[in-house]
Amino acid sequence: MTGIRGDRSRSTRLLLVIAATALLAGCATAGTAPLGAAPTESPSPTPTAACPQVEGVELPPECAPYDPDDAMAQNERYRDRVDISEDSRAAAETPANEVRTALETLRTSGDVTVSAVEDAIAAAGLTDIQTLGDERAVAFGAAAPAGGCVFGEVSAAVLTVEIGGVIMDGGCLPAVGH
């Protein structure tokens, strides 16, 4: 007898759960009409696509407008450098000058290689050295003593050595592939 009564109990509970779920589902889709009023449609459809804004063209209601030029500019922000303090800049002047002198010697002698550039930067006491390039040109960046970076490029024709903050992407040089 107990088994039969238990089976009926489970069936009853299952029916109650199904009925409550159906009731709640109906409430969830009823909209936000005042109590007793019929549900109404949402006054504005939810955008389902991003559409570029074009002057003089009205977008369909399912579009979320965006400025394509601004979106492209924002996409390039990873290269922007964070500002550094004057104290950090001043602390980087001496090692930056040492790097400039060493790299000018490499440039004029025609001995520009990635390892020679890294050695020159390390000899100036800079750490976290990043390089990109080959014997034709080497871009470099290294952590400055009081924050920020010493960075630039060296080739047979060009030498630049600058002081600035880290890039928004982190580090002193953009990652390969950017």
PDB file of C-alpha atoms in Angstrom:
ATOM      1  CA  MET A   1       0.000   0.000   0.000  1.00  0.00           C
ATOM      2  CA  THR A   2       2.769   2.421   0.804  1.00  0.00           C
ATOM      3  CA  GLY A   3       4.264   2.122  -2.680  1.00  0.00           C
ATOM      4  CA  ILE A   4       0.962   3.058  -4.332  1.00  0.00           C
ATOM      5  CA  ARG A   5       0.342   6.048  -2.097  1.00  0.00           C
ATOM      6  CA  GLY A   6       3.928   7.262  -2.722  1.00  0.00           C
ATOM      7  CA  ASP A   7       3.423   6.997  -6.456  1.00  0.00           C
ATOM      8  CA  ARG A   8       0.265   9.146  -6.262  1.00  0.00           C
ATOM      9  CA  SER A   9       2.108  11.693  -4.142  1.00  0.00           C
ATOM     10  CA  ARG A  10       4.895  11.991  -6.677  1.00  0.00           C
ATOM     11  CA  SER A  11       2.395  12.375  -9.502  1.00  0.00           C
ATOM     12  CA  THR A  12       0.560  15.100  -7.610  1.00  0.00           C
ATOM     13  CA  ARG A  13       3.797  16.960  -6.846  1.00  0.00           C
ATOM     14  CA  LEU A  14       4.865  16.714 -10.486  1.00  0.00           C
ATOM     15  CA  LEU A  15       1.539  18.176 -11.639  1.00  0.00           C
ATOM     16  CA  LEU A  16       1.887  21.039  -9.135  1.00  0.00           C
ATOM     17  CA  VAL A  17       5.418  21.823 -10.352  1.00  0.00           C
ATOM     18  CA  ILE A  18       4.292  21.823 -13.993  1.00  0.00           C
ATOM     19  CA  ALA A  19       1.294  24.074 -13.210  1.00  0.00           C
ATOM     20  CA  ALA A  20       3.429  26.530 -11.206  1.00  0.00           C
ATOM     21  CA  THR A  21       6.042  26.659 -13.977  1.00  0.00           C
ATOM     22  CA  ALA A  22       3.392  27.380 -16.600  1.00  0.00           C
ATOM     23  CA  LEU A  23       1.906  30.138 -14.438  1.00  0.00           C
ATOM     24  CA  LEU A  24       5.287  31.769 -13.830  1.00  0.00           C
ATOM     25  CA  ALA A  25       6.247  31.511 -17.490  1.00  0.00           C
ATOM     26  CA  GLY A  26       3.058  33.337 -18.398  1.00  0.00           C
ATOM     27  CA  CYS A  27       3.898  36.094 -15.920  1.00  0.00           C
ATOM     28  CA  ALA A  28       7.402  36.472 -17.268  1.00  0.00           C
ATOM     29  CA  THR A  29       6.188  37.171 -20.800  1.00  0.00           C
ATOM     30  CA  ALA A  30       3.199  39.300 -19.894  1.00  0.00           C
ATOM     31  CA  GLY A  31       5.060  42.611 -20.242  1.00  0.00           C
ATOM     32  CA  THR A  32       4.958  45.559 -17.863  1.00  0.00           C
ATOM     33  CA  ALA A  33       1.330  46.600 -18.136  1.00  0.00           C
ATOM     34  CA  PRO A  34      -0.382  48.010 -15.021  1.00  0.00           C
ATOM     35  CA  LEU A  35      -2.285  45.531 -12.867  1.00  0.00           C
ATOM     36  CA  GLY A  36      -5.461  44.461 -14.636  1.00  0.00           C
ATOM     37  CA  ALA A  37      -4.466  46.004 -17.994  1.00  0.00           C
ATOM     38  CA  ALA A  38      -3.668  43.970 -21.080  1.00  0.00           C
ATOM     39  CA  PRO A  39       0.041  43.474 -21.799  1.00  0.00           C
ATOM     40  CA  THR A  40       1.501  45.780 -24.433  1.00  0.00           C
ATOM     41  CA  GLU A  41       4.421  45.489 -26.806  1.00  0.00           C
ATOM     42  CA  SER A  42       7.715  47.106 -25.857  1.00  0.00           C
ATOM     43  CA  PRO A  43       7.759  50.719 -27.156  1.00  0.00           C
ATOM     44  CA  SER A  44      11.156  50.225 -28.846  1.00  0.00           C
ATOM     45  CA  PRO A  45      12.608  46.992 -30.168  1.00  0.00           C
ATOM     46  CA  THR A  46      15.859  45.703 -28.720  1.00  0.00           C
ATOM     47  CA  PRO A  47      18.737  46.144 -31.189  1.00  0.00           C
ATOM     48  CA  THR A  48      19.978  42.867 -32.634  1.00  0.00           C
ATOM     49  CA  ALA A  49      22.786  44.159 -34.883  1.00  0.00           C
ATOM     50  CA  ALA A  50      25.441  46.859 -34.892  1.00  0.00           C
ATOM     51  CA  CYS A  51      25.119  49.143 -37.908  1.00  0.00           C
ATOM     52  CA  PRO A  52      27.535  51.890 -38.977  1.00  0.00           C
ATOM     53  CA  GLN A  53      26.140  55.402 -38.826  1.00  0.00           C
ATOM     54  CA  VAL A  54      26.013  57.020 -42.253  1.00  0.00           C
ATOM     55  CA  GLU A  55      25.091  60.673 -42.550  1.00  0.00           C
ATOM     56  CA  GLY A  56      21.605  61.113 -44.024  1.00  0.00           C
ATOM     57  CA  VAL A  57      20.636  57.449 -43.661  1.00  0.00           C
ATOM     58  CA  GLU A  58      18.057  56.375 -41.086  1.00  0.00           C
ATOM     59  CA  LEU A  59      18.857  53.030 -39.541  1.00  0.00           C
ATOM     60  CA  PRO A  60      16.236  50.322 -38.983  1.00  0.00           C
ATOM     61  CA  PRO A  61      15.043  49.915 -35.369  1.00  0.00           C
ATOM     62  CA  GLU A  62      16.898  46.612 -34.906  1.00  0.00           C
ATOM     63  CA  CYS A  63      20.251  48.400 -35.404  1.00  0.00           C
ATOM     64  CA  ALA A  64      22.501  49.747 -32.661  1.00  0.00           C
ATOM     65  CA  PRO A  65      24.362  52.603 -34.360  1.00  0.00           C
ATOM     66  CA  TYR A  66      28.138  53.031 -34.072  1.00  0.00           C
ATOM     67  CA  ASP A  67      30.762  55.340 -35.567  1.00  0.00           C
ATOM     68  CA  PRO A  68      33.108  53.185 -37.706  1.00  0.00           C
ATOM     69  CA  ASP A  69      35.911  55.794 -37.714  1.00  0.00           C
ATOM     70  CA  ASP A  70      35.835  56.032 -33.921  1.00  0.00           C
ATOM     71  CA  ALA A  71      35.759  52.241 -33.634  1.00  0.00           C
ATOM     72  CA  MET A  72      38.895  51.966 -35.796  1.00  0.00           C
ATOM     73  CA  ALA A  73      40.661  54.652 -33.734  1.00  0.00           C
ATOM     74  CA  GLN A  74      39.776  52.831 -30.506  1.00  0.00           C
ATOM     75  CA  ASN A  75      41.109  49.603 -31.997  1.00  0.00           C
ATOM     76  CA  GLU A  76      44.550  51.224 -32.335  1.00  0.00           C
ATOM     77  CA  ARG A  77      44.673  52.525 -28.732  1.00  0.00           C
ATOM     78  CA  TYR A  78      46.743  49.544 -27.596  1.00  0.00           C
ATOM     79  CA  ARG A  79      49.810  51.414 -28.912  1.00  0.00           C
ATOM     80  CA  ASP A  80      49.164  54.615 -26.956  1.00  0.00           C
ATOM     81  CA  ARG A  81      51.599  55.275 -24.138  1.00  0.00           C
ATOM     82  CA  VAL A  82      50.632  56.031 -20.557  1.00  0.00           C
ATOM     83  CA  ASP A  83      51.971  59.337 -19.228  1.00  0.00           C
ATOM     84  CA  ILE A  84      54.937  59.184 -16.847  1.00  0.00           C
ATOM     85  CA  SER A  85      56.009  61.610 -14.148  1.00  0.00           C
ATOM     86  CA  GLU A  86      58.843  64.084 -14.574  1.00  0.00           C
ATOM     87  CA  ASP A  87      60.784  62.172 -11.902  1.00  0.00           C
ATOM     88  CA  SER A  88      60.497  58.934 -13.914  1.00  0.00           C
ATOM     89  CA  ARG A  89      61.534  60.752 -17.078  1.00  0.00           C
ATOM     90  CA  ALA A  90      64.555  62.328 -15.334  1.00  0.00           C
ATOM     91  CA  ALA A  91      65.642  58.941 -13.919  1.00  0.00           C
ATOM     92  CA  ALA A  92      65.594  57.475 -17.445  1.00  0.00           C
ATOM     93  CA  GLU A  93      67.735  60.227 -19.049  1.00  0.00           C
ATOM     94  CA  THR A  94      71.147  58.786 -18.113  1.00  0.00           C
ATOM     95  CA  PRO A  95      70.475  55.194 -19.269  1.00  0.00           C
ATOM     96  CA  ALA A  96      68.742  56.520 -22.418  1.00  0.00           C
ATOM     97  CA  ASN A  97      71.857  58.546 -23.277  1.00  0.00           C
ATOM     98  CA  GLU A  98      74.071  55.502 -22.652  1.00  0.00           C
ATOM     99  CA  VAL A  99      71.856  53.404 -24.960  1.00  0.00           C
ATOM    100  CA  ARG A 100      71.913  56.154 -27.606  1.00  0.00           C
ATOM    101  CA  THR A 101      75.740  56.298 -27.540  1.00  0.00           C
ATOM    102  CA  ALA A 102      76.155  52.504 -27.713  1.00  0.00           C
ATOM    103  CA  LEU A 103      73.592  52.088 -30.505  1.00  0.00           C
ATOM    104  CA  GLU A 104      75.137  54.932 -32.536  1.00  0.00           C
ATOM    105  CA  THR A 105      78.431  53.029 -32.401  1.00  0.00           C
ATOM    106  CA  LEU A 106      76.664  49.860 -33.624  1.00  0.00           C
ATOM    107  CA  ARG A 107      74.843  51.765 -36.341  1.00  0.00           C
ATOM    108  CA  THR A 108      77.925  53.460 -37.778  1.00  0.00           C
ATOM    109  CA  SER A 109      80.023  50.270 -37.638  1.00  0.00           C
ATOM    110  CA  GLY A 110      77.306  48.242 -39.396  1.00  0.00           C
ATOM    111  CA  ASP A 111      77.113  45.755 -36.503  1.00  0.00           C
ATOM    112  CA  VAL A 112      73.371  46.056 -35.809  1.00  0.00           C
ATOM    113  CA  THR A 113      72.008  42.707 -34.638  1.00  0.00           C
ATOM    114  CA  VAL A 114      69.288  41.845 -32.170  1.00  0.00           C
ATOM    115  CA  SER A 115      71.782  40.412 -29.678  1.00  0.00           C
ATOM    116  CA  ALA A 116      74.134  43.426 -29.989  1.00  0.00           C
ATOM    117  CA  VAL A 117      71.217  45.790 -29.337  1.00  0.00           C
ATOM    118  CA  GLU A 118      70.105  43.735 -26.319  1.00  0.00           C
ATOM    119  CA  ASP A 119      73.675  43.746 -24.955  1.00  0.00           C
ATOM    120  CA  ALA A 120      73.925  47.538 -25.322  1.00  0.00           C
ATOM    121  CA  ILE A 121      70.626  48.061 -23.500  1.00  0.00           C
ATOM    122  CA  ALA A 122      71.595  45.655 -20.699  1.00  0.00           C
ATOM    123  CA  ALA A 123      74.973  47.404 -20.314  1.00  0.00           C
ATOM    124  CA  ALA A 124      73.061  50.641 -19.593  1.00  0.00           C
ATOM    125  CA  GLY A 125      71.408  48.874 -16.635  1.00  0.00           C
ATOM    126  CA  LEU A 126      67.936  48.562 -18.145  1.00  0.00           C
ATOM    127  CA  THR A 127      65.795  45.451 -17.602  1.00  0.00           C
ATOM    128  CA  ASP A 128      62.811  43.674 -19.187  1.00  0.00           C
ATOM    129  CA  ILE A 129      64.306  44.179 -22.648  1.00  0.00           C
ATOM    130  CA  GLN A 130      62.012  43.608 -25.631  1.00  0.00           C
ATOM    131  CA  THR A 131      63.238  43.550 -29.235  1.00  0.00           C
ATOM    132  CA  LEU A 132      61.667  43.037 -32.634  1.00  0.00           C
ATOM    133  CA  GLY A 133      63.602  42.808 -35.876  1.00  0.00           C
ATOM    134  CA  ASP A 134      66.744  41.478 -37.484  1.00  0.00           C
ATOM    135  CA  GLU A 135      70.076  42.786 -38.790  1.00  0.00           C
ATOM    136  CA  ARG A 136      68.309  45.323 -41.024  1.00  0.00           C
ATOM    137  CA  ALA A 137      66.464  47.103 -38.171  1.00  0.00           C
ATOM    138  CA  VAL A 138      65.748  46.455 -34.520  1.00  0.00           C
ATOM    139  CA  ALA A 139      62.922  48.014 -32.534  1.00  0.00           C
ATOM    140  CA  PHE A 140      63.597  47.906 -28.812  1.00  0.00           C
ATOM    141  CA  GLY A 141      62.078  48.760 -25.465  1.00  0.00           C
ATOM    142  CA  ALA A 142      63.201  48.293 -21.876  1.00  0.00           C
ATOM    143  CA  ALA A 143      61.921  49.143 -18.424  1.00  0.00           C
ATOM    144  CA  ALA A 144      63.269  52.460 -17.161  1.00  0.00           C
ATOM    145  CA  PRO A 145      64.679  52.659 -13.598  1.00  0.00           C
ATOM    146  CA  ALA A 146      61.763  54.587 -12.034  1.00  0.00           C
ATOM    147  CA  GLY A 147      58.912  53.458 -14.271  1.00  0.00           C
ATOM    148  CA  GLY A 148      58.155  53.888 -17.933  1.00  0.00           C
ATOM    149  CA  CYS A 149      60.287  52.793 -20.857  1.00  0.00           C
ATOM    150  CA  VAL A 150      63.328  53.605 -22.932  1.00  0.00           C
ATOM    151  CA  PHE A 151      62.394  52.637 -26.489  1.00  0.00           C
ATOM    152  CA  GLY A 152      63.251  53.249 -30.107  1.00  0.00           C
ATOM    153  CA  GLU A 153      64.700  51.802 -33.274  1.00  0.00           C
ATOM    154  CA  VAL A 154      68.122  51.321 -34.783  1.00  0.00           C
ATOM    155  CA  SER A 155      69.142  50.504 -38.350  1.00  0.00           C
ATOM    156  CA  ALA A 156      71.949  51.507 -40.712  1.00  0.00           C
ATOM    157  CA  ALA A 157      70.007  54.676 -41.587  1.00  0.00           C
ATOM    158  CA  VAL A 158      68.071  55.547 -38.407  1.00  0.00           C
ATOM    159  CA  LEU A 159      68.550  55.765 -34.662  1.00  0.00           C
ATOM    160  CA  THR A 160      65.804  56.858 -32.288  1.00  0.00           C
ATOM    161  CA  VAL A 161      65.876  56.575 -28.512  1.00  0.00           C
ATOM    162  CA  GLU A 162      62.893  57.911 -26.565  1.00  0.00           C
ATOM    163  CA  ILE A 163      61.547  57.929 -23.029  1.00  0.00           C
ATOM    164  CA  GLY A 164      57.847  57.351 -22.338  1.00  0.00           C
ATOM    165  CA  GLY A 165      55.279  55.317 -20.495  1.00  0.00           C
ATOM    166  CA  VAL A 166      54.319  51.725 -21.109  1.00  0.00           C
ATOM    167  CA  ILE A 167      51.858  51.126 -23.931  1.00  0.00           C
ATOM    168  CA  MET A 168      48.190  50.485 -23.104  1.00  0.00           C
ATOM    169  CA  ASP A 169      48.695  46.836 -24.101  1.00  0.00           C
ATOM    170  CA  GLY A 170      51.423  46.525 -21.454  1.00  0.00           C
ATOM    171  CA  GLY A 171      55.169  46.483 -21.908  1.00  0.00           C
ATOM    172  CA  CYS A 172      57.334  48.848 -23.909  1.00  0.00           C
ATOM    173  CA  LEU A 173      56.663  47.491 -27.431  1.00  0.00           C
ATOM    174  CA  PRO A 174      53.498  46.245 -29.128  1.00  0.00           C
ATOM    175  CA  ALA A 175      53.273  42.456 -29.279  1.00  0.00           C
ATOM    176  CA  VAL A 176      54.178  40.778 -32.550  1.00  0.00           C
ATOM    177  CA  GLY A 177      51.167  40.499 -34.840  1.00  0.00           C
ATOM    178  CA  HIS A 178      49.553  43.806 -33.825  1.00  0.00           C
TER     179      HIS A 178
END
